[in-house]
Amino acid sequence: QVQLVQSGAEVKKPGASVKVSCKASGYTFTGYYMHWVRQAPGQGLEWMGWINPNSGGTNYAQKFQGRVTMTRDTSISTAYMELSRLRSDDTAVYYCARDLQAVTPGGYWGQGTLVTVSS
Amino acid sequence: QSALTQPASVSGSPGQSITISCTGTSSDVGSYNLVSWYQQHPGKAPKLMIYEVSKRPSGVSNRFSGSKSGNTASLTISGLQAEDEADYYCCSYAGSSTPWVFGGGTKLTVL
């Protein structure tokens, strides 16, 4: 069965960077896009971008361009999301989410990683 | 890209039907049949309930249905059950620059 297992909670200071991992199993990692979605406390879902694990190609939401980098390591079926120049309003749960099929985001979700930005 | 517009809350009694709307623009909902709906219980990851406007993933109850008219998509839940109480989010494809945009979410209360 498809599983996405994310790395553990992080606490960072403003201005620092955070890198969240998402290890996939149960399917061919390179066959489906991986999206990253975040959710601030008590708020809604916000799409951050996707990575094509086959080619490494990415597409980021305009809001995050210049601050986010999505990468992958196909040898260990793991996707990564790095967010730099952290601010307090970046405090959120960050999810990885695999396409169900082409152009269908969020068919499968990781458990989420809480990133807290605090001085 | 602005978020899609959803009502903040809806409610219904067990057995009733409710509909949640999701209003976008001609650049997103109105242009593509790529609207998805997600259910999220407190402290849990979202779950895909509807994709491509009206398709259900395997395992999702047929009490959940989706539709679209113009720039507005809708999720209908029939035969409301207590376990349907959750937050619901719509999502639409919005073109190549920022491909995906979510709605603000709707809290469903089963009375």
mmCIF file of C-alpha atoms in Angstrom:
data_model
loop_
_atom_site.group_PDB
_atom_site.id
_atom_site.type_symbol
_atom_site.label_atom_id
_atom_site.label_comp_id
_atom_site.label_asym_id
_atom_site.label_seq_id
_atom_site.Cartn_x
_atom_site.Cartn_y
_atom_site.Cartn_z
ATOM 1 C CA GLN A 1 0.000 0.000 0.000
ATOM 2 C CA VAL A 2 1.083 3.581 -0.633
ATOM 3 C CA GLN A 3 2.773 5.188 2.364
ATOM 4 C CA LEU A 4 4.337 8.594 2.797
ATOM 5 C CA VAL A 5 6.330 9.005 6.007
ATOM 6 C CA GLN A 6 7.578 12.467 6.900
ATOM 7 C CA SER A 7 10.362 13.598 9.172
ATOM 8 C CA GLY A 8 9.734 14.805 12.696
ATOM 9 C CA ALA A 9 8.769 18.159 14.138
ATOM 10 C CA GLU A 10 11.225 21.039 13.933
ATOM 11 C CA VAL A 11 11.750 24.234 15.903
ATOM 12 C CA LYS A 12 13.627 26.969 14.092
ATOM 13 C CA LYS A 13 14.601 30.560 14.718
ATOM 14 C CA PRO A 14 13.530 33.367 12.393
ATOM 15 C CA GLY A 15 15.861 33.633 9.427
ATOM 16 C CA ALA A 16 16.886 29.978 9.537
ATOM 17 C CA SER A 17 16.037 27.241 7.025
ATOM 18 C CA VAL A 18 14.194 23.957 7.456
ATOM 19 C CA LYS A 19 14.290 20.815 5.327
ATOM 20 C CA VAL A 20 11.424 18.325 5.582
ATOM 21 C CA SER A 21 11.648 14.843 4.110
ATOM 22 C CA CYS A 22 8.944 12.539 2.783
ATOM 23 C CA LYS A 23 9.842 8.874 2.268
ATOM 24 C CA ALA A 24 7.586 7.024 -0.147
ATOM 25 C CA SER A 25 6.874 3.313 -0.335
ATOM 26 C CA GLY A 26 4.396 0.953 -1.930
ATOM 27 C CA TYR A 27 4.605 2.372 -5.455
ATOM 28 C CA THR A 28 7.041 3.497 -8.144
ATOM 29 C CA PHE A 29 8.395 6.760 -6.717
ATOM 30 C CA THR A 30 9.211 8.259 -10.112
ATOM 31 C CA GLY A 31 5.735 7.630 -11.485
ATOM 32 C CA TYR A 32 3.749 10.341 -9.684
ATOM 33 C CA TYR A 33 4.179 14.029 -8.910
ATOM 34 C CA MET A 34 4.688 14.976 -5.263
ATOM 35 C CA HIS A 35 3.083 18.124 -3.898
ATOM 36 C CA TRP A 36 3.805 20.084 -0.741
ATOM 37 C CA VAL A 37 0.928 21.710 1.111
ATOM 38 C CA ARG A 38 1.038 23.609 4.379
ATOM 39 C CA GLN A 39 -1.521 24.484 7.032
ATOM 40 C CA ALA A 40 -0.968 27.214 9.604
ATOM 41 C CA PRO A 41 -2.575 26.687 13.021
ATOM 42 C CA GLY A 42 -6.345 26.987 12.723
ATOM 43 C CA GLN A 43 -6.069 27.955 9.057
ATOM 44 C CA GLY A 44 -6.746 26.365 5.683
ATOM 45 C CA LEU A 45 -4.622 24.437 3.227
ATOM 46 C CA GLU A 46 -2.073 26.253 1.086
ATOM 47 C CA TRP A 47 -0.427 24.715 -1.988
ATOM 48 C CA MET A 48 3.322 25.349 -2.092
ATOM 49 C CA GLY A 49 4.477 23.503 -5.193
ATOM 50 C CA TRP A 50 5.200 20.176 -6.826
ATOM 51 C CA ILE A 51 8.169 18.134 -7.935
ATOM 52 C CA ASN A 52 8.284 15.594 -10.717
ATOM 53 C CA PRO A 53 10.385 12.848 -9.110
ATOM 54 C CA ASN A 54 11.264 11.417 -12.515
ATOM 55 C CA SER A 55 12.849 14.534 -13.994
ATOM 56 C CA GLY A 56 13.399 16.653 -10.891
ATOM 57 C CA GLY A 57 11.372 19.432 -12.491
ATOM 58 C CA THR A 58 9.522 21.725 -10.127
ATOM 59 C CA ASN A 59 6.746 24.303 -10.077
ATOM 60 C CA TYR A 60 6.423 26.588 -7.065
ATOM 61 C CA ALA A 61 3.564 28.845 -6.007
ATOM 62 C CA GLN A 62 4.497 32.453 -6.700
ATOM 63 C CA LYS A 63 4.260 33.244 -2.988
ATOM 64 C CA PHE A 64 7.165 30.899 -2.200
ATOM 65 C CA GLN A 65 9.408 31.425 -5.212
ATOM 66 C CA GLY A 66 12.902 32.326 -4.087
ATOM 67 C CA ARG A 67 12.419 30.767 -0.656
ATOM 68 C CA VAL A 68 11.408 27.171 -1.358
ATOM 69 C CA THR A 69 13.405 24.371 -2.949
ATOM 70 C CA MET A 70 11.947 20.938 -3.678
ATOM 71 C CA THR A 71 14.310 18.078 -4.438
ATOM 72 C CA ARG A 72 14.279 14.308 -4.491
ATOM 73 C CA ASP A 73 16.591 11.336 -4.096
ATOM 74 C CA THR A 74 15.278 8.533 -6.277
ATOM 75 C CA SER A 75 17.727 6.014 -4.779
ATOM 76 C CA ILE A 76 15.844 6.159 -1.482
ATOM 77 C CA SER A 77 12.407 7.211 -2.794
ATOM 78 C CA THR A 78 12.433 10.407 -0.771
ATOM 79 C CA ALA A 79 11.242 13.907 -1.555
ATOM 80 C CA TYR A 80 12.429 17.008 0.263
ATOM 81 C CA MET A 81 11.073 20.498 0.815
ATOM 82 C CA GLU A 82 13.431 23.194 2.061
ATOM 83 C CA LEU A 83 12.106 26.600 3.114
ATOM 84 C CA SER A 84 14.578 29.376 3.833
ATOM 85 C CA ARG A 85 14.488 32.758 5.563
ATOM 86 C CA LEU A 86 11.855 31.494 7.949
ATOM 87 C CA ARG A 87 9.402 33.901 9.574
ATOM 88 C CA SER A 88 6.980 33.403 12.423
ATOM 89 C CA ASP A 89 4.090 33.122 9.961
ATOM 90 C CA ASP A 90 5.774 30.066 8.431
ATOM 91 C CA THR A 91 4.759 28.154 11.551
ATOM 92 C CA ALA A 92 2.570 25.400 10.136
ATOM 93 C CA VAL A 93 2.102 21.717 9.503
ATOM 94 C CA TYR A 94 3.767 20.810 6.225
ATOM 95 C CA TYR A 95 2.371 17.882 4.234
ATOM 96 C CA CYS A 96 3.686 15.969 1.268
ATOM 97 C CA ALA A 97 0.916 14.628 -0.955
ATOM 98 C CA ARG A 98 1.163 12.327 -3.972
ATOM 99 C CA ASP A 99 -0.972 12.606 -7.064
ATOM 100 C CA LEU A 100 -3.740 10.018 -7.246
ATOM 101 C CA GLN A 101 -3.117 10.076 -10.982
ATOM 102 C CA ALA A 102 -1.976 12.778 -13.379
ATOM 103 C CA VAL A 103 -3.358 16.225 -12.483
ATOM 104 C CA THR A 104 -5.072 14.918 -9.358
ATOM 105 C CA PRO A 105 -3.170 16.205 -6.318
ATOM 106 C CA GLY A 106 -3.552 14.804 -2.865
ATOM 107 C CA GLY A 107 -4.492 11.202 -3.556
ATOM 108 C CA TYR A 108 -2.212 10.140 -0.720
ATOM 109 C CA TRP A 109 -0.863 12.266 2.142
ATOM 110 C CA GLY A 110 1.976 12.103 4.605
ATOM 111 C CA GLN A 111 1.240 12.472 8.288
ATOM 112 C CA GLY A 112 2.448 16.068 8.359
ATOM 113 C CA THR A 113 5.467 17.769 9.933
ATOM 114 C CA LEU A 114 5.003 20.629 12.378
ATOM 115 C CA VAL A 115 7.516 23.414 11.850
ATOM 116 C CA THR A 116 7.552 26.035 14.585
ATOM 117 C CA VAL A 117 9.382 29.311 13.981
ATOM 118 C CA SER A 118 10.095 31.136 17.202
ATOM 119 C CA SER A 119 12.843 33.228 18.667
ATOM 120 C CA GLN B 1 -3.649 33.724 -7.161
ATOM 121 C CA SER B 2 -6.535 34.220 -4.709
ATOM 122 C CA ALA B 3 -8.009 31.386 -2.747
ATOM 123 C CA LEU B 4 -11.312 29.927 -3.867
ATOM 124 C CA THR B 5 -14.344 31.086 -1.848
ATOM 125 C CA GLN B 6 -16.186 28.649 0.399
ATOM 126 C CA PRO B 7 -18.752 29.276 3.145
ATOM 127 C CA ALA B 8 -17.100 29.221 6.555
ATOM 128 C CA SER B 9 -19.605 26.763 7.957
ATOM 129 C CA VAL B 10 -22.591 24.611 7.076
ATOM 130 C CA SER B 11 -24.681 22.308 9.224
ATOM 131 C CA GLY B 12 -27.264 19.594 8.871
ATOM 132 C CA SER B 13 -29.028 16.875 10.801
ATOM 133 C CA PRO B 14 -28.314 13.166 10.421
ATOM 134 C CA GLY B 15 -29.945 11.789 7.293
ATOM 135 C CA GLN B 16 -30.233 15.168 5.607
ATOM 136 C CA SER B 17 -28.290 16.410 2.592
ATOM 137 C CA ILE B 18 -26.010 19.422 2.493
ATOM 138 C CA THR B 19 -24.154 21.219 -0.271
ATOM 139 C CA ILE B 20 -20.887 23.153 0.024
ATOM 140 C CA SER B 21 -20.083 25.667 -2.678
ATOM 141 C CA CYS B 22 -16.674 26.656 -4.003
ATOM 142 C CA THR B 23 -16.533 29.802 -6.103
ATOM 143 C CA GLY B 24 -13.574 30.648 -8.266
ATOM 144 C CA THR B 25 -13.059 32.536 -11.487
ATOM 145 C CA SER B 26 -12.898 31.930 -15.211
ATOM 146 C CA SER B 27 -9.145 31.368 -14.726
ATOM 147 C CA ASP B 28 -9.526 28.357 -12.466
ATOM 148 C CA VAL B 29 -12.819 26.593 -11.686
ATOM 149 C CA GLY B 30 -14.485 27.960 -14.797
ATOM 150 C CA SER B 31 -11.736 26.865 -17.174
ATOM 151 C CA TYR B 32 -10.849 23.364 -16.051
ATOM 152 C CA ASN B 33 -12.702 20.246 -14.968
ATOM 153 C CA LEU B 34 -9.993 19.699 -12.370
ATOM 154 C CA VAL B 35 -11.744 20.440 -9.099
ATOM 155 C CA SER B 36 -11.026 18.230 -6.096
ATOM 156 C CA TRP B 37 -12.573 18.047 -2.633
ATOM 157 C CA TYR B 38 -10.825 16.992 0.574
ATOM 158 C CA GLN B 39 -12.151 16.014 3.989
ATOM 159 C CA GLN B 40 -10.066 16.760 7.062
ATOM 160 C CA HIS B 41 -10.807 15.635 10.585
ATOM 161 C CA PRO B 42 -9.112 17.498 13.460
ATOM 162 C CA GLY B 43 -5.443 16.634 13.802
ATOM 163 C CA LYS B 44 -5.490 14.414 10.710
ATOM 164 C CA ALA B 45 -4.181 14.709 7.180
ATOM 165 C CA PRO B 46 -6.709 15.592 4.477
ATOM 166 C CA LYS B 47 -8.400 12.829 2.488
ATOM 167 C CA LEU B 48 -9.367 13.061 -1.174
ATOM 168 C CA MET B 49 -13.139 12.650 -1.578
ATOM 169 C CA ILE B 50 -13.832 13.915 -5.121
ATOM 170 C CA TYR B 51 -11.578 14.607 -8.106
ATOM 171 C CA GLU B 52 -12.103 15.898 -11.635
ATOM 172 C CA VAL B 53 -15.304 17.603 -10.433
ATOM 173 C CA SER B 54 -17.384 14.478 -9.857
ATOM 174 C CA LYS B 55 -15.256 11.326 -9.659
ATOM 175 C CA ARG B 56 -14.872 9.369 -6.435
ATOM 176 C CA PRO B 57 -11.658 7.567 -5.496
ATOM 177 C CA SER B 58 -11.966 3.924 -4.627
ATOM 178 C CA GLY B 59 -13.390 3.462 -1.151
ATOM 179 C CA VAL B 60 -15.191 6.807 -0.882
ATOM 180 C CA SER B 61 -18.893 6.503 -0.120
ATOM 181 C CA ASN B 62 -21.349 7.272 -2.921
ATOM 182 C CA ARG B 63 -23.059 9.640 -0.468
ATOM 183 C CA PHE B 64 -20.445 12.143 -1.630
ATOM 184 C CA SER B 65 -20.956 13.737 -5.039
ATOM 185 C CA GLY B 66 -19.550 16.715 -6.907
ATOM 186 C CA SER B 67 -20.688 19.026 -9.654
ATOM 187 C CA LYS B 68 -19.787 22.284 -11.354
ATOM 188 C CA SER B 69 -21.616 25.141 -13.013
ATOM 189 C CA GLY B 70 -19.670 28.026 -14.467
ATOM 190 C CA ASN B 71 -17.171 29.313 -11.913
ATOM 191 C CA THR B 72 -18.745 27.464 -8.977
ATOM 192 C CA ALA B 73 -18.163 23.872 -7.936
ATOM 193 C CA SER B 74 -20.235 22.068 -5.333
ATOM 194 C CA LEU B 75 -19.868 19.118 -2.996
ATOM 195 C CA THR B 76 -23.059 17.389 -1.882
ATOM 196 C CA ILE B 77 -23.201 14.947 1.008
ATOM 197 C CA SER B 78 -26.408 12.963 1.262
ATOM 198 C CA GLY B 79 -27.619 10.902 4.211
ATOM 199 C CA LEU B 80 -25.478 12.884 6.654
ATOM 200 C CA GLN B 81 -23.733 10.836 9.311
ATOM 201 C CA ALA B 82 -21.967 11.907 12.472
ATOM 202 C CA GLU B 83 -18.588 10.905 11.037
ATOM 203 C CA ASP B 84 -19.044 13.373 8.179
ATOM 204 C CA GLU B 85 -18.430 16.207 10.643
ATOM 205 C CA ALA B 86 -15.121 17.655 9.470
ATOM 206 C CA ASP B 87 -13.541 20.475 7.492
ATOM 207 C CA TYR B 88 -13.912 20.335 3.715
ATOM 208 C CA TYR B 89 -11.626 22.016 1.195
ATOM 209 C CA CYS B 90 -12.000 22.465 -2.538
ATOM 210 C CA CYS B 91 -9.024 22.768 -4.855
ATOM 211 C CA SER B 92 -8.812 23.723 -8.516
ATOM 212 C CA TYR B 93 -6.221 23.764 -11.252
ATOM 213 C CA ALA B 94 -5.458 27.381 -12.123
ATOM 214 C CA GLY B 95 -3.015 27.258 -14.998
ATOM 215 C CA SER B 96 0.698 26.749 -15.350
ATOM 216 C CA SER B 97 2.015 29.693 -13.295
ATOM 217 C CA THR B 98 0.485 28.649 -9.952
ATOM 218 C CA PRO B 99 -1.206 25.389 -10.852
ATOM 219 C CA TRP B 100 -3.231 24.603 -7.750
ATOM 220 C CA VAL B 101 -5.311 26.802 -5.478
ATOM 221 C CA PHE B 102 -7.343 25.792 -2.434
ATOM 222 C CA GLY B 103 -10.534 27.172 -1.002
ATOM 223 C CA GLY B 104 -10.553 28.593 2.505
ATOM 224 C CA GLY B 105 -12.356 25.573 3.926
ATOM 225 C CA THR B 106 -15.844 24.861 5.283
ATOM 226 C CA LYS B 107 -16.591 23.422 8.691
ATOM 227 C CA LEU B 108 -19.441 20.918 8.522
ATOM 228 C CA THR B 109 -21.367 20.380 11.742
ATOM 229 C CA VAL B 110 -23.740 17.440 12.056
ATOM 230 C CA LEU B 111 -26.375 18.532 14.540
#
